Coordinates of C-alpha atoms and ligand atoms in Angstrom, one line a residue:
M20 CA 35.5 -58.9 -49.8
R21 CA 34.7 -59.6 -53.5
P22 CA 35.7 -56.7 -55.8
I23 CA 33.0 -54.4 -56.9
R24 CA 33.1 -54.6 -60.8
P25 CA 31.5 -53.5 -64.0
G26 CA 27.8 -54.5 -64.0
D27 CA 27.2 -54.3 -60.3
R28 CA 24.7 -51.8 -58.9
G29 CA 23.7 -50.7 -55.4
P30 CA 24.4 -48.1 -52.8
A31 CA 28.2 -49.0 -52.7
V32 CA 28.4 -48.3 -56.7
A33 CA 26.6 -45.0 -55.9
E34 CA 29.2 -44.0 -53.3
I35 CA 32.0 -44.9 -55.6
R36 CA 30.6 -42.9 -58.3
A37 CA 30.1 -39.8 -55.9
V38 CA 33.9 -40.0 -55.0
L39 CA 34.9 -40.3 -58.6
T40 CA 32.7 -37.3 -59.4
G41 CA 34.1 -35.3 -56.6
L42 CA 37.6 -36.1 -58.3
D43 CA 36.4 -34.7 -61.6
L44 CA 36.9 -38.2 -63.1
L45 CA 33.3 -38.9 -63.8
P46 CA 30.6 -36.5 -64.9
A47 CA 27.9 -35.7 -62.2
A48 CA 24.9 -38.2 -63.0
P49 CA 22.7 -39.8 -60.7
G50 CA 22.7 -43.6 -60.9
D51 CA 24.0 -46.7 -58.9
E52 CA 25.2 -48.7 -61.9
F53 CA 28.9 -49.7 -62.5
D54 CA 28.6 -48.7 -66.1
S55 CA 31.5 -48.4 -68.6
A56 CA 32.0 -44.6 -67.8
T57 CA 32.5 -45.7 -64.1
E58 CA 35.0 -48.4 -65.1
R59 CA 37.1 -45.9 -67.1
A60 CA 37.0 -43.5 -64.1
V61 CA 38.1 -46.3 -61.8
R62 CA 41.0 -47.2 -64.1
A63 CA 42.1 -43.6 -64.3
F64 CA 41.9 -43.1 -60.6
Q65 CA 44.0 -46.4 -60.1
Q66 CA 46.6 -45.3 -62.6
S67 CA 46.9 -41.9 -60.7
R68 CA 47.4 -43.8 -57.4
G69 CA 49.9 -46.3 -58.6
L70 CA 47.5 -49.1 -58.2
S71 CA 46.8 -51.9 -60.7
A72 CA 44.4 -50.6 -63.2
D73 CA 41.9 -53.4 -63.4
G74 CA 38.8 -51.2 -63.3
R75 CA 37.4 -53.1 -60.3
V76 CA 37.2 -51.8 -56.7
G77 CA 38.9 -54.2 -54.4
A78 CA 40.0 -53.5 -50.9
E79 CA 43.0 -51.5 -51.8
T80 CA 41.2 -49.4 -54.3
W81 CA 38.4 -48.9 -51.8
R82 CA 40.7 -47.6 -49.2
A83 CA 42.4 -45.3 -51.8
L84 CA 38.9 -43.9 -52.7
D85 CA 37.9 -43.5 -49.2
A86 CA 41.1 -41.5 -48.5
A87 CA 40.3 -39.5 -51.6
R88 CA 37.0 -38.4 -50.3
W89 CA 38.6 -35.9 -47.9
R90 CA 38.6 -32.3 -49.2
L91 CA 41.2 -30.0 -47.7
G92 CA 39.5 -28.1 -44.8
A93 CA 36.7 -30.6 -44.1
R94 CA 38.5 -31.9 -41.0
T95 CA 41.4 -30.9 -38.7
L96 CA 44.6 -32.5 -39.9
Y97 CA 47.5 -33.3 -37.4
H98 CA 50.3 -35.9 -36.8
A99 CA 48.6 -38.8 -35.2
V100 CA 50.7 -41.5 -33.7
P101 CA 51.1 -44.4 -34.5
E102 CA 48.5 -44.4 -37.3
P103 CA 49.0 -41.3 -39.3
L104 CA 46.1 -39.5 -41.0
T105 CA 46.0 -40.1 -44.7
G106 CA 43.9 -38.6 -47.6
E107 CA 43.5 -36.4 -50.5
D108 CA 43.3 -33.5 -48.2
V109 CA 46.8 -34.3 -46.7
R110 CA 48.1 -34.4 -50.5
S111 CA 46.4 -31.1 -51.4
L112 CA 48.0 -29.5 -48.2
Q113 CA 51.4 -31.0 -49.0
E114 CA 51.3 -29.8 -52.6
R115 CA 50.4 -26.4 -51.4
L116 CA 53.2 -26.1 -48.9
L117 CA 55.6 -27.6 -51.4
E118 CA 54.5 -25.0 -53.9
M119 CA 55.1 -22.3 -51.4
G120 CA 58.6 -23.6 -50.5
Y121 CA 58.1 -25.7 -47.4
D122 CA 59.8 -29.0 -47.1
T123 CA 57.1 -31.6 -46.6
G124 CA 58.9 -34.3 -48.4
R125 CA 57.1 -36.0 -51.2
A126 CA 53.4 -35.3 -51.4
D127 CA 52.5 -38.8 -50.4
A128 CA 49.0 -38.1 -48.7
I129 CA 50.4 -39.1 -45.4
Y130 CA 50.5 -36.7 -42.4
G131 CA 53.8 -37.5 -41.0
V132 CA 56.3 -35.7 -38.8
R133 CA 57.8 -33.9 -41.9
T134 CA 54.5 -32.5 -42.9
S135 CA 53.7 -31.5 -39.4
R136 CA 57.1 -29.9 -39.1
A137 CA 56.4 -27.9 -42.4
V138 CA 53.1 -26.7 -41.2
A139 CA 54.6 -25.6 -37.9
Q140 CA 57.0 -23.4 -39.9
F141 CA 54.2 -22.0 -41.9
Q142 CA 52.3 -21.2 -38.8
R143 CA 55.3 -19.4 -37.3
E144 CA 55.8 -17.4 -40.2
V145 CA 52.3 -16.1 -40.5
G146 CA 52.1 -15.5 -36.8
L147 CA 49.9 -18.6 -35.8
K148 CA 50.7 -20.9 -32.7
P149 CA 53.2 -23.3 -34.4
D150 CA 51.4 -26.5 -33.2
G151 CA 52.0 -28.4 -36.4
S152 CA 48.3 -29.2 -36.9
C153 CA 46.3 -27.9 -39.7
G154 CA 42.7 -26.5 -38.3
P155 CA 40.6 -23.8 -39.4
Y156 CA 42.9 -20.9 -38.4
T157 CA 45.8 -22.4 -40.5
M158 CA 43.4 -23.3 -43.2
G159 CA 42.2 -19.6 -43.3
A160 CA 45.8 -18.4 -43.6
L161 CA 46.6 -20.9 -46.3
R162 CA 43.5 -19.7 -48.3
R163 CA 44.3 -16.0 -47.8
L164 CA 48.0 -16.4 -49.1
G165 CA 46.8 -19.1 -51.5
R166 CA 46.8 -17.3 -54.6
K167 CA 49.3 -14.7 -53.9
V168 CA 52.2 -16.9 -52.9
V169 CA 53.6 -19.0 -55.7
G170 CA 57.2 -20.0 -56.0
G171 CA 58.2 -18.8 -52.6
R172 CA 57.7 -18.8 -49.0
P173 CA 56.2 -15.8 -47.5
Q174 CA 59.5 -15.2 -45.7
W175 CA 61.4 -15.3 -48.9
L176 CA 59.2 -12.9 -50.7
R177 CA 59.9 -10.6 -47.7
E178 CA 63.4 -11.2 -48.4
S179 CA 63.2 -10.2 -52.1
D180 CA 61.1 -7.1 -51.2
A181 CA 63.4 -6.0 -48.7
I182 CA 66.3 -6.2 -51.1
R183 CA 64.5 -4.6 -53.8
Q184 CA 63.1 -1.7 -51.7
S185 CA 66.5 -0.8 -50.3
G186 CA 68.2 0.4 -53.2
P187 CA 71.7 -0.2 -54.5
T188 CA 73.8 1.2 -51.8
L189 CA 75.8 -0.6 -49.2
V190 CA 75.8 2.2 -46.6
G191 CA 73.7 1.3 -43.6
R192 CA 73.3 -2.5 -44.5
T193 CA 73.9 -5.1 -41.8
V194 CA 76.0 -8.1 -42.9
V195 CA 76.7 -10.9 -40.4
I196 CA 79.9 -12.8 -41.2
D197 CA 80.1 -16.2 -39.8
P198 CA 83.8 -17.7 -39.5
G199 CA 83.0 -21.5 -39.2
H200 CA 84.0 -23.7 -36.2
G201 CA 86.2 -22.1 -33.5
G202 CA 86.9 -22.8 -29.8
V203 CA 87.2 -26.5 -29.2
D204 CA 86.4 -27.1 -32.9
P205 CA 89.3 -26.2 -35.3
G206 CA 87.6 -27.7 -38.2
V207 CA 90.0 -29.0 -40.9
V208 CA 93.4 -29.3 -39.6
V209 CA 96.6 -29.9 -41.8
P210 CA 100.2 -30.4 -40.1
D211 CA 102.8 -28.5 -41.9
G212 CA 106.2 -29.2 -40.4
D213 CA 106.2 -27.5 -37.0
L214 CA 103.2 -25.5 -37.9
R215 CA 99.6 -26.6 -38.5
W216 CA 97.1 -24.9 -40.6
T217 CA 93.5 -24.8 -39.2
E218 CA 90.2 -24.0 -40.9
A219 CA 89.0 -22.2 -37.8
D220 CA 92.0 -19.7 -37.8
L221 CA 92.1 -19.4 -41.6
V222 CA 88.4 -18.4 -41.9
H223 CA 88.6 -16.1 -39.0
D224 CA 91.3 -14.2 -40.8
L225 CA 89.3 -14.0 -43.9
A226 CA 86.2 -12.8 -41.8
S227 CA 88.1 -9.9 -40.3
R228 CA 89.6 -8.9 -43.7
L229 CA 86.1 -8.9 -45.0
E230 CA 84.8 -6.9 -42.1
G231 CA 87.4 -4.4 -42.7
R232 CA 86.5 -4.0 -46.6
L233 CA 82.8 -3.9 -46.0
A234 CA 82.9 -1.4 -43.0
A235 CA 85.0 0.8 -45.3
A236 CA 82.0 0.7 -47.7
G237 CA 79.6 1.8 -45.0
V238 CA 78.3 -1.7 -44.0
R239 CA 77.5 -2.5 -40.5
V240 CA 79.3 -5.8 -39.9
Q241 CA 79.0 -8.3 -37.1
L242 CA 81.1 -11.4 -36.8
T243 CA 79.6 -14.5 -35.0
R244 CA 82.7 -15.4 -33.1
G245 CA 86.0 -13.9 -32.1
P246 CA 89.5 -15.2 -33.0
A247 CA 89.9 -17.4 -29.9
S248 CA 86.4 -18.0 -28.6
R249 CA 86.5 -20.5 -26.0
S250 CA 83.4 -22.6 -26.9
C251 CA 82.1 -23.4 -30.4
L252 CA 78.7 -22.0 -31.3
P253 CA 76.3 -24.4 -32.8
D254 CA 74.9 -23.4 -36.2
T255 CA 71.4 -22.8 -34.7
D256 CA 72.8 -20.1 -32.4
R257 CA 74.6 -18.5 -35.2
A258 CA 71.6 -18.2 -37.3
E259 CA 69.6 -17.0 -34.5
L260 CA 72.2 -14.1 -33.9
A261 CA 71.9 -13.1 -37.5
N262 CA 68.1 -13.0 -37.2
S263 CA 68.2 -11.0 -33.9
L264 CA 70.6 -8.5 -35.6
G265 CA 68.1 -8.1 -38.6
A266 CA 70.9 -8.8 -40.8
D267 CA 70.5 -8.2 -44.7
V268 CA 72.9 -10.7 -45.6
F269 CA 74.6 -13.8 -43.8
I270 CA 77.8 -15.1 -45.1
S271 CA 79.3 -18.3 -43.4
L272 CA 83.1 -18.9 -44.3
H273 CA 84.7 -22.4 -44.4
A274 CA 87.4 -24.3 -45.9
D275 CA 87.1 -27.8 -47.0
G276 CA 89.1 -31.0 -46.3
H277 CA 89.2 -34.4 -48.1
P278 CA 91.4 -37.5 -47.6
N279 CA 92.4 -37.2 -51.2
P280 CA 94.8 -34.4 -51.7
A281 CA 93.6 -34.0 -55.4
A282 CA 90.4 -32.7 -54.2
D283 CA 90.3 -28.9 -54.7
G284 CA 87.9 -25.9 -55.5
V285 CA 85.6 -23.5 -54.2
A286 CA 81.8 -24.2 -53.6
T287 CA 78.9 -22.1 -52.4
Y288 CA 75.8 -23.4 -50.7
H289 CA 72.3 -21.9 -50.2
Y290 CA 69.0 -23.0 -48.8
G291 CA 66.9 -25.5 -51.0
T292 CA 65.5 -29.0 -50.9
D293 CA 65.6 -32.1 -53.2
N294 CA 62.2 -31.1 -54.5
G295 CA 63.7 -27.9 -56.3
V296 CA 62.3 -25.7 -53.6
T297 CA 64.9 -22.9 -53.0
S298 CA 65.5 -19.5 -51.4
A299 CA 65.5 -17.4 -54.5
T300 CA 67.6 -14.6 -52.9
G301 CA 69.9 -17.2 -51.2
E302 CA 70.4 -18.9 -54.7
R303 CA 71.2 -15.5 -56.3
L304 CA 73.8 -14.5 -53.6
A305 CA 75.4 -17.9 -53.9
G306 CA 75.7 -17.6 -57.7
L307 CA 77.3 -14.2 -57.4
V308 CA 79.7 -15.2 -54.7
Q309 CA 80.7 -18.3 -56.6
R310 CA 81.2 -16.7 -59.9
E311 CA 83.0 -13.6 -58.5
I312 CA 85.5 -15.9 -56.6
V313 CA 86.1 -18.2 -59.6
A314 CA 86.6 -15.3 -61.8
R315 CA 89.0 -13.3 -59.5
T316 CA 90.9 -16.2 -57.9
G317 CA 91.1 -19.0 -60.6
L318 CA 90.0 -21.6 -57.8
R319 CA 88.2 -24.6 -59.5
D320 CA 84.6 -24.2 -59.8
C321 CA 82.8 -26.7 -57.7
R322 CA 79.6 -24.8 -58.3
T323 CA 76.5 -23.9 -56.0
H324 CA 74.4 -26.4 -54.2
A325 CA 71.1 -26.4 -52.4
K326 CA 71.2 -27.7 -48.8
T327 CA 68.9 -27.8 -45.9
W328 CA 71.4 -27.1 -43.2
D329 CA 70.2 -25.4 -40.0
L330 CA 72.5 -22.4 -40.7
L331 CA 70.8 -21.9 -44.1
R332 CA 67.3 -23.1 -43.1
L333 CA 66.8 -21.0 -39.9
T334 CA 68.4 -17.6 -41.2
R335 CA 65.6 -15.1 -42.3
M336 CA 67.9 -13.3 -44.9
P337 CA 69.7 -14.3 -48.0
A338 CA 72.3 -16.7 -46.5
V339 CA 75.1 -18.6 -48.1
R340 CA 78.0 -20.8 -46.9
V341 CA 81.2 -20.6 -48.8
E342 CA 83.9 -23.4 -48.7
V343 CA 86.8 -21.3 -50.0
G344 CA 89.1 -24.2 -51.3
Y345 CA 90.4 -27.3 -49.8
L346 CA 93.1 -27.1 -47.1
T347 CA 94.0 -30.5 -47.8
S348 CA 94.9 -29.6 -51.4
P349 CA 98.5 -28.6 -51.6
Q350 CA 97.6 -26.3 -54.5
D351 CA 94.7 -24.7 -52.7
R352 CA 96.6 -24.5 -49.5
S353 CA 99.7 -22.7 -51.0
R354 CA 97.3 -20.0 -52.2
L355 CA 95.1 -19.9 -49.0
V356 CA 98.2 -19.1 -46.8
D357 CA 99.0 -16.3 -48.9
P358 CA 97.6 -12.9 -47.5
R359 CA 97.3 -11.4 -50.9
F360 CA 95.2 -14.3 -52.3
R361 CA 93.0 -13.9 -49.2
D362 CA 92.5 -10.2 -50.1
R363 CA 91.5 -11.3 -53.6
L364 CA 89.0 -13.8 -52.1
V365 CA 87.6 -11.0 -49.9
E366 CA 87.3 -8.5 -52.8
A367 CA 85.2 -11.2 -54.8
I368 CA 82.8 -11.5 -51.9
V369 CA 82.5 -7.8 -51.3
A370 CA 81.6 -7.5 -55.2
A371 CA 79.0 -10.2 -54.8
V372 CA 77.4 -8.5 -51.8
Q373 CA 77.4 -5.3 -53.9
R374 CA 75.8 -6.9 -56.8
M375 CA 73.2 -8.4 -54.5
F376 CA 71.9 -4.8 -54.0
F377 CA 71.8 -3.9 -57.6
P378 CA 68.5 -4.3 -59.3
V379 CA 68.9 -7.4 -61.7
E380 CA 68.5 -5.0 -64.7
R381 CA 71.3 -2.9 -63.6
D382 CA 73.7 -5.7 -62.6
V383 CA 77.3 -5.6 -63.9
P384 CA 79.5 -8.4 -65.3
T385 CA 81.4 -10.6 -63.0
G386 CA 84.9 -9.4 -62.1
S387 CA 84.0 -5.9 -63.2
I388 CA 83.5 -4.1 -59.9
D389 CA 86.5 -2.4 -58.5
V390 CA 85.9 -2.8 -54.8
S391 CA 88.8 -0.3 -53.9
E392 CA 86.5 2.4 -55.4
L393 CA 83.6 1.6 -53.0
R394 CA 85.1 3.7 -50.4
A395 CA 85.4 6.7 -52.8
V396 CA 81.7 6.1 -53.9
V397 CA 80.6 6.1 -50.1
A398 CA 82.7 9.4 -49.5
A399 CA 81.2 11.0 -52.6
G400 CA 77.6 10.0 -51.5
A401 CA 78.2 11.3 -48.1
V402 CA 79.3 14.8 -49.5
R403 CA 76.3 15.0 -51.8
R404 CA 73.9 14.2 -49.0
Ligands
ZN516 ZN1 84.0 -26.1 -42.1

């Protein structure tokens, strides 16, 4: 096909002009001439699509213009195999979902499996049948939420609301503590003479200490496993358990391991994607846990990181996974095997959970909460009531 170029006229040019007008690249005006304004608009369009900006409409630019015609809502979108649907409507949908915090990957205008999954997740959260296709009902829900939801999935807005409305007290909260691994899966194992240190045992000990401290502060605590559970629960089941209990906070405890014994330090993970999409409350909890631990234990600060792990993605409350140091680091290990050090770790996490429920403007400096006083506060509160 010979490219359509400046100076041409006819129905094809009229169609090109109509599409460019629809994209706000060309002022609306009748005509079927490829004039200089049309040429500029074609170049701008080509630039925006990463095509070579020659100002002519060859096969490639024609296909891009054709895809650009589709306005979101004009047709039902679904994951077609093997030839996926493409178009400007798909790009708009992806941008909308990304803005709301769903992980569609890059907004590439292709309705692939990742986009379909993001749509299904959105549908589930607004109470529609999660079939992953975008028809009139899903469009309606997107439009209704459209202006209201910016910078957060509906679920995350609910998270923040629930935290804000519940006040600063820990009494009556539900915290699910998840000691990692267990059963047939010991996690990181480090031999030490006749003994061996396992991550599963260590984090279970931490979890029960944490359970004790939180329970003393009036928190309802549930562990995802016992000390010697026979089978190892997959992360999806652990998340499901926390959801079914209506937990306010979810804390997964792990210890790290690395072939290089010089690797050491603590790191905390929350839900988030490469696109900078993040669970705001999860990120806040991760920051508090990380800072309190670093301030109270002196472990090396390996910072907080966003991950899309099932455990963080499927939980419907602020959720974090803490790697409380490296069992494979002689320095971290010598501290982790000391029960007094583990108590300091636990105090740091309790302080972070407490700060999670302070309104941001009433937050206190890191390291300043004396968790031993929490029980006294609870007792005083109980008397006053
Ligand atoms: Zn682990």
